[in-house]
Amino acid sequence: MLRILWLVPALPLLGVIINGILALFFERPLLLRKYYEDLEKGVHEEDSHGHGAEDHPLFHHWYRQLVSITGPSVVGAAFFVALVCVLILVKRPPHERVFQLDLFTWIQSGEFRTAFSLYLDPLSSVMILVVTGVGFLIHVYSVGYMAHEKGYARYFVYLNLFTFAMLVLVLASNYLLLFVGWEAVGLCSYLLIGYWYEKKSASDAGKKAFIVNRVGDFGFALGMFLLFWTVGSLNFSEVFPKALEMWEAGTLTPAVATAITLLLFVGATGKSAQIPLYVWLPDAMEGPTPVSALIHAATMVTAGVYMVARSNVLYLMSPTTLTVVAVIGGATALFAATIGVAQNDMKRVLAYSTVSQLGYMFLACGVGAFTAGIFHLMTHAFFKALLFLGSGSVMHALAGELDIRKMGGLKKYMPVTFWTFFLATLAISGIPGFSGFFSKDEILWRAFSSPFGGKVFWLLGTVAAFVTAFYMFRMVFLAFFGETRLSPELKEHVHESPKVMTVPLMILAVLSVVGGFVGIPPILGGSNRFEHFLEPVFEKGAELVPAAPHHFSHSLELGLMVLAVLVAAAGIYLAYHFYMKKPELPGKVAEKYPVLYDVVANKYYVDEIYHAIVVYPVYRFSVFLWEVFDVLVVDGIVNGVGRVLLGTGQAVRRLQTGVVHTYAVSLLIGAVILVGYLIFG
Amino acid sequence: MVPESYYLVLSGIMFAVGVVGVVSRRNALIILMSIEIMLNAVNLAFVAAGSYLGDPAGNVFAFMVMTVAAAEAAVGLAIVIAIFRHRETVDVSELKELKF
Amino acid sequence: MERILFFIFGFVAVFGSIMVVSRRHPISSVMYLLLTLFSVAALFVLRKSHFIAAIQIIVYAGAVVVLIVFVIMLLNVAESKIPVERPTLAQGVGVVAAGLLMLEGALVGSRYGAQIEKAVDVGTVEAVGKALFTSYLLPFEITSLLLLAAIVGSIVLARKKF
C-alpha cells in the first residue's frame, strides 16, 4: 500500500503540466491580445497589482475556473495520499517505520549509483504533511488572493512546481536527489519572487535571492563531494551506518566530519536565511504574499533545518560544527529580531521574524535537540503561514498598503483576519497553551540543559523571545488597535476578505493553537509524543551524544519555563506601553538615541556593507575584465585570428588559377608522392 | 605463360601515356579519350591480377570500371556539348572563370 | 607463342595510346583509340578473360567510341577552332610527373612473380557470371542506378535550353 507514495510528488507535477498547458495555450494568447489592445488604445497599465480594467475577456475566460480547481486540488490530493501513507507507516512498530520506494536508476557511473527513490520515515512524514497540508491551504487562499492577476495560471504553475520540488527534497533518499529538490525550490523561489517581473524591485529581489543562494549551494555541493569521497555513498540508508562504522574504526576523523558538516551548513545558511546569507529573505517579500507564506516562511526556508536534522549523525560527530550552528542560530535569532523592531512594512517585520525563528531552529539543532528543531519547524509553519496570509488579507483590503503606521483600528473592519492574526501572534510570542510556547520552550530548555548547550545559548534565546514578543505586539497594536489612521478613500474601500481566503486563515489558526499539543513535555503532564515519533530517526546519532554532565531538577525546568513566559509578557507589556498608552514615546526614544535608531532601522547597514565588500569589488572586477581583459586580450585574439586567416587567404588564393591543368598536375604530383611513399617509405 | 609483371608494367606504361594526354592536351575531346586509356590500363591490371590470384573479383572489378567509363563518357561528352554550345570552343584552357 | 602475341599486342596498345594523345585532330585520335581498345581486348583474351574481352569490344569499341565519333561530327569544330597546343610550365611538370609515375608503376609491377600461381579459369563467362550474380549482386544492381543517373544527367546537360 505504501507504494502509492510516488503519487505524493507526482500529483503536484500533474498540476504543473495541466496548468502549464492552460498558461501557455490559453492565458498567454489572451495576455498578448490584451497587451496589443492596450497599446492601440494608448492605455498604459501602471498598476502591476492588476486592479486594472477587469472587464477584459482575460479575466472571464473559463481557463481561470479550471486553474482554480486543478491548482489547489492536486495539492489537496497529495496531502490526502501523504496522510494515508503516514497513517500506514505509523501502524508499524517504531523501528520498522522506514520505507524506501525505488522508482528508477537515475545515474549509474562505475560504482556510483544513484536511484530516483523516495524515502519515508518519521522525519519526512512530518515534512510532507506540513508541505502538502499548509501548501494546500495556501493554494486555496491564493485562489482568492490572486483572482485579479493577469498571470493567474502562470502563478499556479510555479506554485505547483514548487510543491513538487519541495516534496522531492524532503522525500529524497539520497543527498543528490535532495540537492535536485534543493535547487528546484530555489528556482521556484526565484520565479515567484520575480512574479511581477515588470517591477524592477521584484526582478532584482529574485536575482538577489538566486545569487545569494548560489553561495550557499556551492558549499552544499562541496560538502556532498567530500562526503562521497570519504564515505563512498550518498544514500541515506548507507551513508549513516557506514559513517558510524568508519567513526568507530577511526577512519573518519573529527576534522573531516567537521569539514563536511560545516560545508553542508553553508548550504543551510543560504537556503534558510541565516547569518551571513540571510539578506535575500527580507527582499523576497516582493513576491505575492501567499508565496511568502508558503516558500519564505513555512516550507522552503526550513529545508536547511530539515537537512541538518537528516544529517544528525554527521553533525553529532563534530562538536565544533554543532557549536558553530548553535552560535549562528542564536545570533541570527536575536539579530533579526532586533531589526524587526524598527521596521514599518508589515511583511518585512514578518520576514525578519522568520529569519529569527529559523535561528531558533538552528539553535535547537546546534545543541543536539533535533526533535525540538523539527517541532518548532512544524509549529512555525502553522503560525508564520497564518501571519503572512493575515498580512496578505490586510494588504488585499487596503489595496496594497503595508505600512503599519498608516493602519490602525483594523479590528472592527476585518474581524476574522484580526482574530486569526492575533492568535498567531500569541503563538509566536510563546504564550502558554499555544503551539509556539511548547516548541520554543523545548528549544530553550534543551539549549540550557543539553551537553552541547550552555547558559549563553539559553540567554540568547530568551532575549530573542522578549524582542519577538515586543515587535509582534507592536505590529498588532499599530495595525489593528487604536484609532484608525487610514486615508479617507481607503476607509471606504476596506473590507473583510472573501471566504476562500478567510477559511484557510481559520484552519491555520486552529492549527496554531492546537499544533503544540502533540509535543507537550513530560513536566507539564504530557508525554511528548512528537519526540517519540521522531526518535527512530535520531537514535543512531544519539549514541554519539555524551551523557549529560549533571542532572537538572524539575523545579529548575519549571522555573525557566515561567521565566520565559514572564519575559514574553514583559515584551508584550512594553509594546502596550509604547504603542497604546503613550504613542508619542517611540518617537522620543528614537530622538534620544538617534544613532542606535538609525542603525537598527537601516538593518544594521548589512546590505550596504555587503555591497561595499562583496558586490562592489565584484562589479569593479567585472568592469576591469570587460574593459581590459575582454576588449584587449579576448577580442585581440579573436580579431588577430581573423586577420591572420584573411592575410593567408589573400596570399594563397593565387593558387586558384581556374585552369584545369593546374589542378590535374597538382593531383598528379600528389599521386606520385603518395605512391612513392608506399613503395619506398 | 606471360609473367604477371609484364602485364603490370604494360599497364603502368599505358596509364602514364593517358596521364600525359590529360595534363598536356587542351582539346576536351582528346582529354576524354586519354581518360579512357587510363581506365583501360587499370582494367588490364585488374584482369591480370585476377587471373594471377585465381579470383573472379578482378574481372568483376573490370566490369564495374567499364560501367563507370561508359557513364563518364556519356556525361563528359554531354558537358563538352553544353560548353561548346555556349562558348564555341573545346579548349579547356579558355575555361578559367572559376578562379580567385 | 603466347609471349610473342603479348609483345605484339602490347606494343600496338602502347603505340595506339601514344598516337591518341599526340594527334592534332580528334578524329584521328578516335581511330587510334579504337586500335588500342582492340589490342587490349586481345590481351584480355590472352589471360582467358573472354567475358571482359567481349564487353570491351561491344561496349567500348561499339558504344563509347561511336558516341565520341558522333559528338565530334555533331560539334563539327572548324579547323581554325581546334585548340593550338602551347605547352605551359604546368604541363611540362605534369609530363615529368607522369614519367615518374610510370617508373613507379614499373617498379611495383616488376616485383610480382614470373608465373601464374593458379591455373584456374576465372575469366570465363561462366565464372564471371557466377561471381556477378552471387557475391557481387548488390554492386551489380547498383551499377544500374549509376547508369540511370548517367542517362538522366547527360540528357539534362545536353539539352538545348539550360
PDB file of C-alpha atoms in Angstrom, chain C residues 3 16 41 56 59 69 84 92-93 115 134 144 152 161:
ATOM      1  CA  ARG C   3      54.761 -14.315 -75.284  1.00  0.00           C
ATOM      2  CA  GLY C  16      47.906   3.442 -80.186  1.00  0.00           C
ATOM      3  CA  ALA C  41      40.805  -6.858 -75.774  1.00  0.00           C
ATOM      4  CA  GLN C  56      35.471  -4.421 -74.142  1.00  0.00           C
ATOM      5  CA  VAL C  59      30.750  -1.521 -75.036  1.00  0.00           C
ATOM      6  CA  VAL C  69      32.664   9.993 -83.084  1.00  0.00           C
ATOM      7  CA  VAL C  84      46.538  25.186 -80.699  1.00  0.00           C
ATOM      8  CA  GLY C  92      55.851  20.324 -68.527  1.00  0.00           C
ATOM      9  CA  VAL C  93      55.823  19.480 -64.852  1.00  0.00           C
ATOM     10  CA  GLN C 115      54.372 -17.311 -63.305  1.00  0.00           C
ATOM     11  CA  THR C 134      26.171 -14.201 -56.225  1.00  0.00           C
ATOM     12  CA  SER C 144      22.115   0.066 -62.943  1.00  0.00           C
ATOM     13  CA  VAL C 152      19.406  11.439 -66.894  1.00  0.00           C
ATOM     14  CA  LYS C 161      17.812  25.252 -73.118  1.00  0.00           C
TER      15      LYS C 161
END
